[in-house]
mmCIF file of C-alpha atoms in Angstrom:
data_model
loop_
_atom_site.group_PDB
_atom_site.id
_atom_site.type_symbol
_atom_site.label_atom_id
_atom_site.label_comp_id
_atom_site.label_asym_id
_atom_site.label_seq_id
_atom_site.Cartn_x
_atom_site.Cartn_y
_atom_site.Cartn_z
ATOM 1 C CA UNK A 60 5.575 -22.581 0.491
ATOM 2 C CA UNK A 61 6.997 -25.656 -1.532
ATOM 3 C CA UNK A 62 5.932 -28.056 1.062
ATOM 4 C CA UNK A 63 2.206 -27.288 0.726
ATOM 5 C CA UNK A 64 1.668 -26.184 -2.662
ATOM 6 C CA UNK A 65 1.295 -22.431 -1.358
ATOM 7 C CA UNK A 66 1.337 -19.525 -3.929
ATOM 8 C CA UNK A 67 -0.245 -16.772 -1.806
ATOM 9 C CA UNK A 68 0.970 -13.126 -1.315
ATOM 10 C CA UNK A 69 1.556 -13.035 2.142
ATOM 11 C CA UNK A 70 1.088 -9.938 3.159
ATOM 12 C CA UNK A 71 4.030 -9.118 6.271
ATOM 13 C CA UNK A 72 7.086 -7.641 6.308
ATOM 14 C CA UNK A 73 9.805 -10.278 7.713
ATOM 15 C CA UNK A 74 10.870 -10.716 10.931
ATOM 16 C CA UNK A 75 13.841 -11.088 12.366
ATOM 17 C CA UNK A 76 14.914 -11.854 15.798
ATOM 18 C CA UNK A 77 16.969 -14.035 18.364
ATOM 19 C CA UNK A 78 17.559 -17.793 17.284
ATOM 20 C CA UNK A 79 16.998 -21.302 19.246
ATOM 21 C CA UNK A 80 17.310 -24.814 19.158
ATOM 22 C CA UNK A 81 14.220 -26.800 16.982
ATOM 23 C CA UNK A 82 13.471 -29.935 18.281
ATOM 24 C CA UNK A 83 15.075 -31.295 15.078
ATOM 25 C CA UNK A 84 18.103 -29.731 15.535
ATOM 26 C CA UNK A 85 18.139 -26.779 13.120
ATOM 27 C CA UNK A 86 18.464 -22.876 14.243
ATOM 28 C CA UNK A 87 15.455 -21.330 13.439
ATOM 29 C CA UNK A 88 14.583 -17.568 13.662
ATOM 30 C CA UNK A 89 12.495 -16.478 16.195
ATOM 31 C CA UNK A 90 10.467 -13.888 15.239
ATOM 32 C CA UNK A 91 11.191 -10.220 17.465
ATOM 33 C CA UNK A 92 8.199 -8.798 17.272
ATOM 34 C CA UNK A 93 6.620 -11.558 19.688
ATOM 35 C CA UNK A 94 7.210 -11.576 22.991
ATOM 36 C CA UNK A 95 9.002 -15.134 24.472
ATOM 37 C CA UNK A 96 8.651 -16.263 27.539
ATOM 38 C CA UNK A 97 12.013 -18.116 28.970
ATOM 39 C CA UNK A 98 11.917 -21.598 28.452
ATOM 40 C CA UNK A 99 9.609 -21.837 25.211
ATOM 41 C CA UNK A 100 10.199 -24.061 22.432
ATOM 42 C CA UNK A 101 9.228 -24.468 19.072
ATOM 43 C CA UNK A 102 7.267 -27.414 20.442
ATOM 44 C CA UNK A 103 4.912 -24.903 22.537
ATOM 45 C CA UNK A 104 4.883 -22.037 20.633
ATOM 46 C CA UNK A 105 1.545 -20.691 19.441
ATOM 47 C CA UNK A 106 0.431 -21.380 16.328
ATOM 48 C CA UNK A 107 0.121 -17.325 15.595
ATOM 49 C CA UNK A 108 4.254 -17.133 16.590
ATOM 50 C CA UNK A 109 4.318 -19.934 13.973
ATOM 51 C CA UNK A 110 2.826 -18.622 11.082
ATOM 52 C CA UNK A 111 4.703 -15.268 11.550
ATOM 53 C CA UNK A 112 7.633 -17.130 11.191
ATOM 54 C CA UNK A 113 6.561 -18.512 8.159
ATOM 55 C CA UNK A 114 5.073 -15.756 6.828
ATOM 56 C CA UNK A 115 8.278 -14.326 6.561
ATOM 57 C CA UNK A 116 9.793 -17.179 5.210
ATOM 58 C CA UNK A 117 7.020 -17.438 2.696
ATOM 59 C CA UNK A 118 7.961 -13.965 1.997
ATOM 60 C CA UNK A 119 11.292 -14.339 1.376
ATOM 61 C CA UNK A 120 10.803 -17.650 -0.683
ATOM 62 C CA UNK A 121 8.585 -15.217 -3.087
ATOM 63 C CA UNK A 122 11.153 -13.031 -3.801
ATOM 64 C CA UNK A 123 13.944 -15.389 -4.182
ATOM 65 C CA UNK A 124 11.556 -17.634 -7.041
ATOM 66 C CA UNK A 125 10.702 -14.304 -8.973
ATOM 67 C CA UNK A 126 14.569 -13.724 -9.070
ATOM 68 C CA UNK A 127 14.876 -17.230 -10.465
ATOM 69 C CA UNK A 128 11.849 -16.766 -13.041
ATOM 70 C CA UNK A 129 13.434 -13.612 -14.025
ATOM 71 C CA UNK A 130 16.760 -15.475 -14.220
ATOM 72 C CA UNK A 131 15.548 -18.104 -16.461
ATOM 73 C CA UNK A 132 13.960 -16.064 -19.023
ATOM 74 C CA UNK A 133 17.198 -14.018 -19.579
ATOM 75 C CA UNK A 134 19.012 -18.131 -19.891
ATOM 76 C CA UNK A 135 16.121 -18.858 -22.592
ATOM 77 C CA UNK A 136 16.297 -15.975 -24.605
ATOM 78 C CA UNK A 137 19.921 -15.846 -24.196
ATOM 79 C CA UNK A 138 20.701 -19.308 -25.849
ATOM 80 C CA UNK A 139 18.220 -17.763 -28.913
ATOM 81 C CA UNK A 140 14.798 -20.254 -28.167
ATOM 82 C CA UNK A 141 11.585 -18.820 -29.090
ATOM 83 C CA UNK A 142 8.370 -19.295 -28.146
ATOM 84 C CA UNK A 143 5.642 -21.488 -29.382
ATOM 85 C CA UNK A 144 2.034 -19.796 -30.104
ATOM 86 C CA UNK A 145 0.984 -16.673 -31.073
ATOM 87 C CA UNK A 146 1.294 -14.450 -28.273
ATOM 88 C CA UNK A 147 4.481 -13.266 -27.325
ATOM 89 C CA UNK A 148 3.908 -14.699 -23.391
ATOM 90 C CA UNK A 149 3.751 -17.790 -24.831
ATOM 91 C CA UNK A 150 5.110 -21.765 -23.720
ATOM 92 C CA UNK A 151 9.481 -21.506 -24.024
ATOM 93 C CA UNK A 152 9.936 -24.386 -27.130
ATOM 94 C CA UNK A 153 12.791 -25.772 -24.490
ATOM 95 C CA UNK A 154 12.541 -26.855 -20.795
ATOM 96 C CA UNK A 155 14.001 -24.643 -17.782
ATOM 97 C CA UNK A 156 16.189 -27.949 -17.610
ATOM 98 C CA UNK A 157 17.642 -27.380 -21.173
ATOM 99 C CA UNK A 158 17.967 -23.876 -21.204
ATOM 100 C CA UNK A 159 20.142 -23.688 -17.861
ATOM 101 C CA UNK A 160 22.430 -26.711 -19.132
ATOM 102 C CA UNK A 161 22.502 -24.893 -22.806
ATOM 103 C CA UNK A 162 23.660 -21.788 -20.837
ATOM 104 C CA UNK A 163 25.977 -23.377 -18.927
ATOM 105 C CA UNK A 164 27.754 -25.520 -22.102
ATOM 106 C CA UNK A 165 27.726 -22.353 -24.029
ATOM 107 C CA UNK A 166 31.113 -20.187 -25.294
ATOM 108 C CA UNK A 167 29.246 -17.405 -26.368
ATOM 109 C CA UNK A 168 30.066 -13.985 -24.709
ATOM 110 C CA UNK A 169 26.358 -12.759 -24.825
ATOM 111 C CA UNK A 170 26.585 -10.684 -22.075
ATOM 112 C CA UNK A 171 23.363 -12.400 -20.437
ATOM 113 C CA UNK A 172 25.224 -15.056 -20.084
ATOM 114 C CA UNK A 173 27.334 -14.366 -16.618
ATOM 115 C CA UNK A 174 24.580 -12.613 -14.861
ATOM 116 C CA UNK A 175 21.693 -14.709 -16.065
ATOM 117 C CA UNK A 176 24.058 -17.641 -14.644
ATOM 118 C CA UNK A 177 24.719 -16.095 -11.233
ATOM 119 C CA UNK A 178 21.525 -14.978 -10.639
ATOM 120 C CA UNK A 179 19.914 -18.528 -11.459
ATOM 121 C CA UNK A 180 22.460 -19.630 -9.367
ATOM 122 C CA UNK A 181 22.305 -17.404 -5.879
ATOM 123 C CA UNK A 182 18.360 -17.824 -6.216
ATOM 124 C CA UNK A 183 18.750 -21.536 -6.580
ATOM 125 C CA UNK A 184 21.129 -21.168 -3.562
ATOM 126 C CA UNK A 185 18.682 -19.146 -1.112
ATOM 127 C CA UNK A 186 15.155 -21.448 -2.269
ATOM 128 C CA UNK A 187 17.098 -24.438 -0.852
ATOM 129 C CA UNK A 188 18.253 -22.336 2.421
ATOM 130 C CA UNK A 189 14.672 -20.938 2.790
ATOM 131 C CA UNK A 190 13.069 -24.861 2.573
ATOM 132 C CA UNK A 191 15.559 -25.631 5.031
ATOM 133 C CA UNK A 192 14.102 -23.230 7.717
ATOM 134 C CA UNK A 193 10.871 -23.941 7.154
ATOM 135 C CA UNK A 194 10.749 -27.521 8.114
ATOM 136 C CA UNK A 195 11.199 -27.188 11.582
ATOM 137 C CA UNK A 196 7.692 -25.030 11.187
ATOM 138 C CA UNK A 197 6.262 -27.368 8.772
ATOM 139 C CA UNK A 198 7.068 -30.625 11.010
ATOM 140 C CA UNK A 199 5.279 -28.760 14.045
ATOM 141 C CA UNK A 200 2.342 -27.512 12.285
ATOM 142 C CA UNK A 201 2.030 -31.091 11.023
ATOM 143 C CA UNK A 202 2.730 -32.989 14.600
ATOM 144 C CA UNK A 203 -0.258 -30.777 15.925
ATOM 145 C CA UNK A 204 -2.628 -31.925 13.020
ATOM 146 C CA UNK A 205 -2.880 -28.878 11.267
ATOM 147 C CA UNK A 206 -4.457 -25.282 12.654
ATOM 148 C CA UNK A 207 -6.861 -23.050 11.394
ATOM 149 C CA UNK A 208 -5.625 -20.477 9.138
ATOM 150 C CA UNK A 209 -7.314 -17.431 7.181
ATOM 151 C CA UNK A 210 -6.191 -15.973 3.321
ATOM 152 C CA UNK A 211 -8.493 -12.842 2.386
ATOM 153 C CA UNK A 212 -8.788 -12.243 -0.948
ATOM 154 C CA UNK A 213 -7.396 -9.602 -2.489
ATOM 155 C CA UNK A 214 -8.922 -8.813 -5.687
ATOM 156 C CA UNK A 215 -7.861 -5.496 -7.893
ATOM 157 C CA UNK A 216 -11.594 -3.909 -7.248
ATOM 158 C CA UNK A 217 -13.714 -4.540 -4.360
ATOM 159 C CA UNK A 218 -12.802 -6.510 -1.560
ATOM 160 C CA UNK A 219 -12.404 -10.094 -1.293
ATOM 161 C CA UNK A 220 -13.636 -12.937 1.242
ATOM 162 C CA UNK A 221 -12.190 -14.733 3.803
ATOM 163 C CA UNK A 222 -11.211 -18.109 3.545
ATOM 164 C CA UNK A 223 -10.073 -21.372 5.529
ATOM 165 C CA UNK A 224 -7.634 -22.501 2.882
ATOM 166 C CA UNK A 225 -6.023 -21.485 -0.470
ATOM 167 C CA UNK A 226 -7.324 -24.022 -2.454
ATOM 168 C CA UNK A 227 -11.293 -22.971 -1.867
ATOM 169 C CA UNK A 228 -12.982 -23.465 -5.534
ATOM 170 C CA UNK A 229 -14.168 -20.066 -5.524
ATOM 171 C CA UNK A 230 -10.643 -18.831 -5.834
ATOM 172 C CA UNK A 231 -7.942 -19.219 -9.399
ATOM 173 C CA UNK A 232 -10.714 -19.536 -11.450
ATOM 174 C CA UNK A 233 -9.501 -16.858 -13.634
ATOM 175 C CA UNK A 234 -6.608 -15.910 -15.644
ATOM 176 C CA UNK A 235 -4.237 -15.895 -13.002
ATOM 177 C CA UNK A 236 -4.356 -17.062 -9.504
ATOM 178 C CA UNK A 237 -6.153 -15.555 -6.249
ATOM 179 C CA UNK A 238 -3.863 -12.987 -5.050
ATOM 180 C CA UNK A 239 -4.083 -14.129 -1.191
ATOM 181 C CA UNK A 240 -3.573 -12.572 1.947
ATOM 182 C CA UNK A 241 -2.447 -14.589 4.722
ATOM 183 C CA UNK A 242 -3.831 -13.282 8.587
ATOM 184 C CA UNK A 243 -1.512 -15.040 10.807
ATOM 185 C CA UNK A 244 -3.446 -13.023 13.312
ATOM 186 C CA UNK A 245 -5.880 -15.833 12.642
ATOM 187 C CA UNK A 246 -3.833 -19.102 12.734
ATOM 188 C CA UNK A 247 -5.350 -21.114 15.470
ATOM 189 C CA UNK A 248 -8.799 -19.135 15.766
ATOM 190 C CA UNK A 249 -12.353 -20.788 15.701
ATOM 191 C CA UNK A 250 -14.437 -20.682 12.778
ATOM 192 C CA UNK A 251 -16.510 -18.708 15.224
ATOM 193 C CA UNK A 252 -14.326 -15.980 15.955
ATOM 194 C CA UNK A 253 -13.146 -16.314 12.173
ATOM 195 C CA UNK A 254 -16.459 -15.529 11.280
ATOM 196 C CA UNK A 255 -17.422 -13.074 13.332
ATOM 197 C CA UNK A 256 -14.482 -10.910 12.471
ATOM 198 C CA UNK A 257 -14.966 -11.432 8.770
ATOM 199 C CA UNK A 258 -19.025 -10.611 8.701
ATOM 200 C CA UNK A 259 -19.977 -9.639 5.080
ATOM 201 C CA UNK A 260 -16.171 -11.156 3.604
ATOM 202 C CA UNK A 261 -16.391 -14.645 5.367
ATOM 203 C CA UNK A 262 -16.655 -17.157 2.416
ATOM 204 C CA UNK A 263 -19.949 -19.428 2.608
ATOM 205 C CA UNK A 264 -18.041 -21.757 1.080
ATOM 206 C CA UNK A 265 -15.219 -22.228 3.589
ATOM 207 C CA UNK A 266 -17.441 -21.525 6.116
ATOM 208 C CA UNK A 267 -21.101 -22.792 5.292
ATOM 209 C CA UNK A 268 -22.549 -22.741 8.262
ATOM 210 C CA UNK A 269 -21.702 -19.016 9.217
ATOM 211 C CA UNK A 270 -24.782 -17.563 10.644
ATOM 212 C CA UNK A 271 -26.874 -15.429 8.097
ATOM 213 C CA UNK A 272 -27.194 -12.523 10.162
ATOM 214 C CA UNK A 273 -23.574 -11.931 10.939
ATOM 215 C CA UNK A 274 -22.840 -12.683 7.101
ATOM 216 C CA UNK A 275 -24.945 -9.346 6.856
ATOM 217 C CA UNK A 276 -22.447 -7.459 9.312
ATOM 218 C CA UNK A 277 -19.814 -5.148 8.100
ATOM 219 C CA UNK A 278 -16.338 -7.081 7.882
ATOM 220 C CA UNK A 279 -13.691 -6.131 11.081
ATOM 221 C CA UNK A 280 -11.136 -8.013 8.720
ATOM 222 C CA UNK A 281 -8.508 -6.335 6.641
ATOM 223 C CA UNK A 282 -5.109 -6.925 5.147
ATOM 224 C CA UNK A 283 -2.519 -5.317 6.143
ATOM 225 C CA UNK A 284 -2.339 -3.772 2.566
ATOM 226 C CA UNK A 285 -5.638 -3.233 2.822
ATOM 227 C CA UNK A 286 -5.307 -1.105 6.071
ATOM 228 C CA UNK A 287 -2.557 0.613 4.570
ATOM 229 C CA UNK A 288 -4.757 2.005 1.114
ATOM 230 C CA UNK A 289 -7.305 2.616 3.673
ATOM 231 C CA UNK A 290 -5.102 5.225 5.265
ATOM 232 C CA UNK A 291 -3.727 6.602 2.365
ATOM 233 C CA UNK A 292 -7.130 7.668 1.181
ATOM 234 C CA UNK A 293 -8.044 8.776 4.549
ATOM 235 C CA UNK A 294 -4.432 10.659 4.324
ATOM 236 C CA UNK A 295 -5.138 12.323 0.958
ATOM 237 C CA UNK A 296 -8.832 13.565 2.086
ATOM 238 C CA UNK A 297 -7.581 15.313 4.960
ATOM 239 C CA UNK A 298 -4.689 16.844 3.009
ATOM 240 C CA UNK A 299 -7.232 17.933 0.641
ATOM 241 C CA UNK A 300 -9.452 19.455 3.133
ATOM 242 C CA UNK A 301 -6.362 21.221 4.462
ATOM 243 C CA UNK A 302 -5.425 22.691 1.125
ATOM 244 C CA UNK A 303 -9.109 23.750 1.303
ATOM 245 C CA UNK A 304 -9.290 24.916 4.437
ATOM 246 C CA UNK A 305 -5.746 27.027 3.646
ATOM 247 C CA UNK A 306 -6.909 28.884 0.265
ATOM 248 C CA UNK A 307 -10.751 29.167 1.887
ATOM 249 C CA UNK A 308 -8.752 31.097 4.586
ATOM 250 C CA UNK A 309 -6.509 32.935 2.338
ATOM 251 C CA UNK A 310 -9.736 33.859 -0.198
ATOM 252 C CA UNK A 311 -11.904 36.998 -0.166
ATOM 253 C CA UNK A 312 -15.318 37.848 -1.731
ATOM 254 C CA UNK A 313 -18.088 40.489 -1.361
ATOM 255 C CA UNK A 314 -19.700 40.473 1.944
ATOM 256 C CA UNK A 315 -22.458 38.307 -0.104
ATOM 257 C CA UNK A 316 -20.225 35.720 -1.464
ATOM 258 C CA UNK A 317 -19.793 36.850 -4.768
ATOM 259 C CA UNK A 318 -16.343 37.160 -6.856
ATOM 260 C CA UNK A 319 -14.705 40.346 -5.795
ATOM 261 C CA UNK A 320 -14.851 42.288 -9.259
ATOM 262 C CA UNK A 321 -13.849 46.013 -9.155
ATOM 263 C CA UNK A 322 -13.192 48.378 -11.889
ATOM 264 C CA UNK A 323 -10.216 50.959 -11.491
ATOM 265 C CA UNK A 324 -6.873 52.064 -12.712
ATOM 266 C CA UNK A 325 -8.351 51.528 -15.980
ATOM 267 C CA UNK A 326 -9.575 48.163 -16.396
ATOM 268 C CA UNK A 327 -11.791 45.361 -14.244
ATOM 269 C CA UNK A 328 -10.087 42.656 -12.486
ATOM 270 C CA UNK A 329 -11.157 39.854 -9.890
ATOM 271 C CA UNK A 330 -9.414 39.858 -6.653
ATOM 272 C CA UNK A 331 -9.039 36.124 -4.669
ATOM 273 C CA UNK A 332 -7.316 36.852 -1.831
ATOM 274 C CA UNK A 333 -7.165 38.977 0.898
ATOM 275 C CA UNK A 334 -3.463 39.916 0.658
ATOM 276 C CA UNK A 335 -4.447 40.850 -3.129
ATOM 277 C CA UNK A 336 -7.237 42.427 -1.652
ATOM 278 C CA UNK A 337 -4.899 44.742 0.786
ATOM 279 C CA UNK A 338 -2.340 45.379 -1.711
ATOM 280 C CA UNK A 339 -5.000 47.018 -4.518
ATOM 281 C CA UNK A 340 -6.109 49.069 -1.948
ATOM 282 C CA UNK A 341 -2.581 50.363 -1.035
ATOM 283 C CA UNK A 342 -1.256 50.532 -4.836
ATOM 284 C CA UNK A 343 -4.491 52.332 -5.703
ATOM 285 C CA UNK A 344 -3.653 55.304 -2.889
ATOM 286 C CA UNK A 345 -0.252 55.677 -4.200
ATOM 287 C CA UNK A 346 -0.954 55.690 -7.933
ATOM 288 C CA UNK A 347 -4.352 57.553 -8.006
ATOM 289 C CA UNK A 348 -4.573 58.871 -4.854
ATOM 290 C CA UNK A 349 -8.174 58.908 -5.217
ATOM 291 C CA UNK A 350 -11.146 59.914 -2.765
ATOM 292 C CA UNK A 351 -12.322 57.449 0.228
ATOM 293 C CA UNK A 352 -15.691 57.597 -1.416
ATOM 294 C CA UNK A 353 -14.632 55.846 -4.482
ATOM 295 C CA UNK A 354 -16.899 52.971 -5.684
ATOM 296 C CA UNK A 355 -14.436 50.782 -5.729
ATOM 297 C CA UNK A 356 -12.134 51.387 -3.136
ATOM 298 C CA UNK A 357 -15.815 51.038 -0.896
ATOM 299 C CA UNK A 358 -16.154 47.345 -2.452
ATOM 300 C CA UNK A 359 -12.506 46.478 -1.401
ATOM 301 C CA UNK A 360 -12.698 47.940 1.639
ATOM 302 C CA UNK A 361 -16.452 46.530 2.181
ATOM 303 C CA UNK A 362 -14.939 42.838 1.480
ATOM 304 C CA UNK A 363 -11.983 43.142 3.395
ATOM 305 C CA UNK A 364 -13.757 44.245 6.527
ATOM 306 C CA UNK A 365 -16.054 41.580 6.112
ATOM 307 C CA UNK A 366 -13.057 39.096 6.242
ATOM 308 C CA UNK A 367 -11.493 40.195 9.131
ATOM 309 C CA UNK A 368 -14.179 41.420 11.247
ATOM 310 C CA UNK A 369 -13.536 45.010 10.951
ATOM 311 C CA UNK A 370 -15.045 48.243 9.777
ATOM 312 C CA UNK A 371 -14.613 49.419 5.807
ATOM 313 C CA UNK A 372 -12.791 52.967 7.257
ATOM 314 C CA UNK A 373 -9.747 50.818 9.382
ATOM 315 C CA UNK A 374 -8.908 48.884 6.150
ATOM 316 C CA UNK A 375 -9.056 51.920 4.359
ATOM 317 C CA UNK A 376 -6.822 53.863 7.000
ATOM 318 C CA UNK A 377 -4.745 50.618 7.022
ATOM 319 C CA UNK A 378 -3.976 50.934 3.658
ATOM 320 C CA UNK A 379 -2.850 54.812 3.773
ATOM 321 C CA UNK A 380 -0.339 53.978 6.355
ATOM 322 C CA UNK A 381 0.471 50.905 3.948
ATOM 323 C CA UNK A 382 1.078 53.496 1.267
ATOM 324 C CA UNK A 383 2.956 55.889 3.873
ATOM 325 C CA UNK A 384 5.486 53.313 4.586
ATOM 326 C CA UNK A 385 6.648 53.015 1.214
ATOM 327 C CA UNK A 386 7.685 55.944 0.787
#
């Protein structure tokens, strides 16, 4: 959020709902999936219905900047200035200022030109609606003093801590920011029940007097992306298992677990499944017609009976009237 400096991937989908009257006179969305009692105001609303509200404001302003970053690098590259340095990602030789009024003073036809321009310009547009309904929020949340909040960390391996703020010192200390979660569940909680949620995640830093031993406890916190890759794996296992499950119940093998192997009609195959297993036995009968004592036919039938719970002569004698009905 412009107001304080925030960066942070906020990690909600937005909410939309009935409107009311701020105290300052602006309509501001009320977020639906909280439940309002009659009468409430922005004045005593909870600091959790709040920061959902911002949260999706936050979320909102995210997108609408990226369309504007996106916008301006089509307006510098369209008006032909290069960048300084070596790398291709680096420092534009003009400003964002000078490339938008170049853009705009231009009569070329470039064809980046009108979009670049009306993207720039509906982003612009929507930042300065978005700041708009956020200061009701902001002006609350600073008439109170300021609440507690919570950002976990949300790092591309592992999992990341829990802190008070977004400007802790363990965090954007590499080559790009802190990806940041914000809990809005949080907003307004103790430090104790902060920490006591967070366990093994809750930053030492933010929070240096969190008691060792429930620094040593397995975290309760999670993101809601978090949550969500959680269940995907836990998604993907079972579907796994259920694959396994399907082709363990569709295999066959000899009664002591090893590959069905037979040798007949002339050469030596390996038979997987039980449907394989009862069609050999019925395409064997009609081709050779051999004798129920064959070696073969006796491992078939041995490892089909096995797999169903029934005797070697029924899968044989199912298999004749198999043949039978073919004909």
């Amino acid at each position: 959020m412009t107001d304080r400096g925030r960066r942070c991937t906020v990690d909600m989908k937005p909410v939309e709902g009935s409107a009311y009257d701020s105290p300052t006179g602006l309509t501001v969305a009320w977020p639906a999936n909280r439940v309002r009692a009659a009468g409430t105001t922005l004045a005593t609303a909870t600091p959790v219905e709040i920061d959902i509200a911002l949260a999706a404001l936050d979320s909102r302003y995210r997108k609408a900047r990226h369309r504007l970053d996106l916008a301006v690098e089509v307006l510098h590259a369209a008006v032909g200035d290069r960048r300084t340095g070596s790398t291709s990602r680096g420092p534009w030789r003009m400003s964002d200022a000078q490339a938008l009024e170049a853009a705009r003073r231009s009569d070329r036809t470039d064809h980046a030109f009108p979009p670049g321009l009306d993207v720039h310009a509906a982003a612009s547009t929507e930042l300065r609606r978005i700041a708009q309904e956020q200061a009701p929020y902001l002006a609350e949340w600073k008439r109170r003093g300021g609440w507690s909040r919570t950002f976990l960390a949300q790092p591309d391996r592992g999992t990341g801590h829990a802190h008070r703020s977004e400007h802790c010192s363990t965090c954007h200390n590499g080559p790009q920011r802190t990806r940041l979660a914000w809990l809005t569940a949080y907003s307004g909680a103790t430090d104790e029940q902060i920490v006591r949620d967070a366990g093994e995640r809750a930053c030492t830093v933010c929070f240096p007097d969190a008691p060792v031993d429930v620094l040593r406890r397995p975290s309760r916190m999670t993101s809601r992306s978090e949550a969500a890759a959680r269940k995907g794996r836990q998604d993907r296992e079972l579907e796994k298992a259920a694959r396994a499950a399907t082709k363990a119940a569709k295999a066959i093998a000899n009664p002591d677990g090893t590959p069905l192997r037979v040798t007949g009609r002339g050469r030596t195959e390996t038979i997987e499944t039980t449907h394989a297993a009862r069609m050999w036995l019925a395409d064997t009968f009609e081709s050779w017609r051999p004798a129920p004592d064959d070696s073969a036919i006796q491992q078939v039938a041995a490892a089909i009976a096995h797999k169903e719970g029934k005797t070697p002569e029924e899968a044989i004698e199912e298999a004749k009237t198999r043949t039978r009905r073919r004909k």
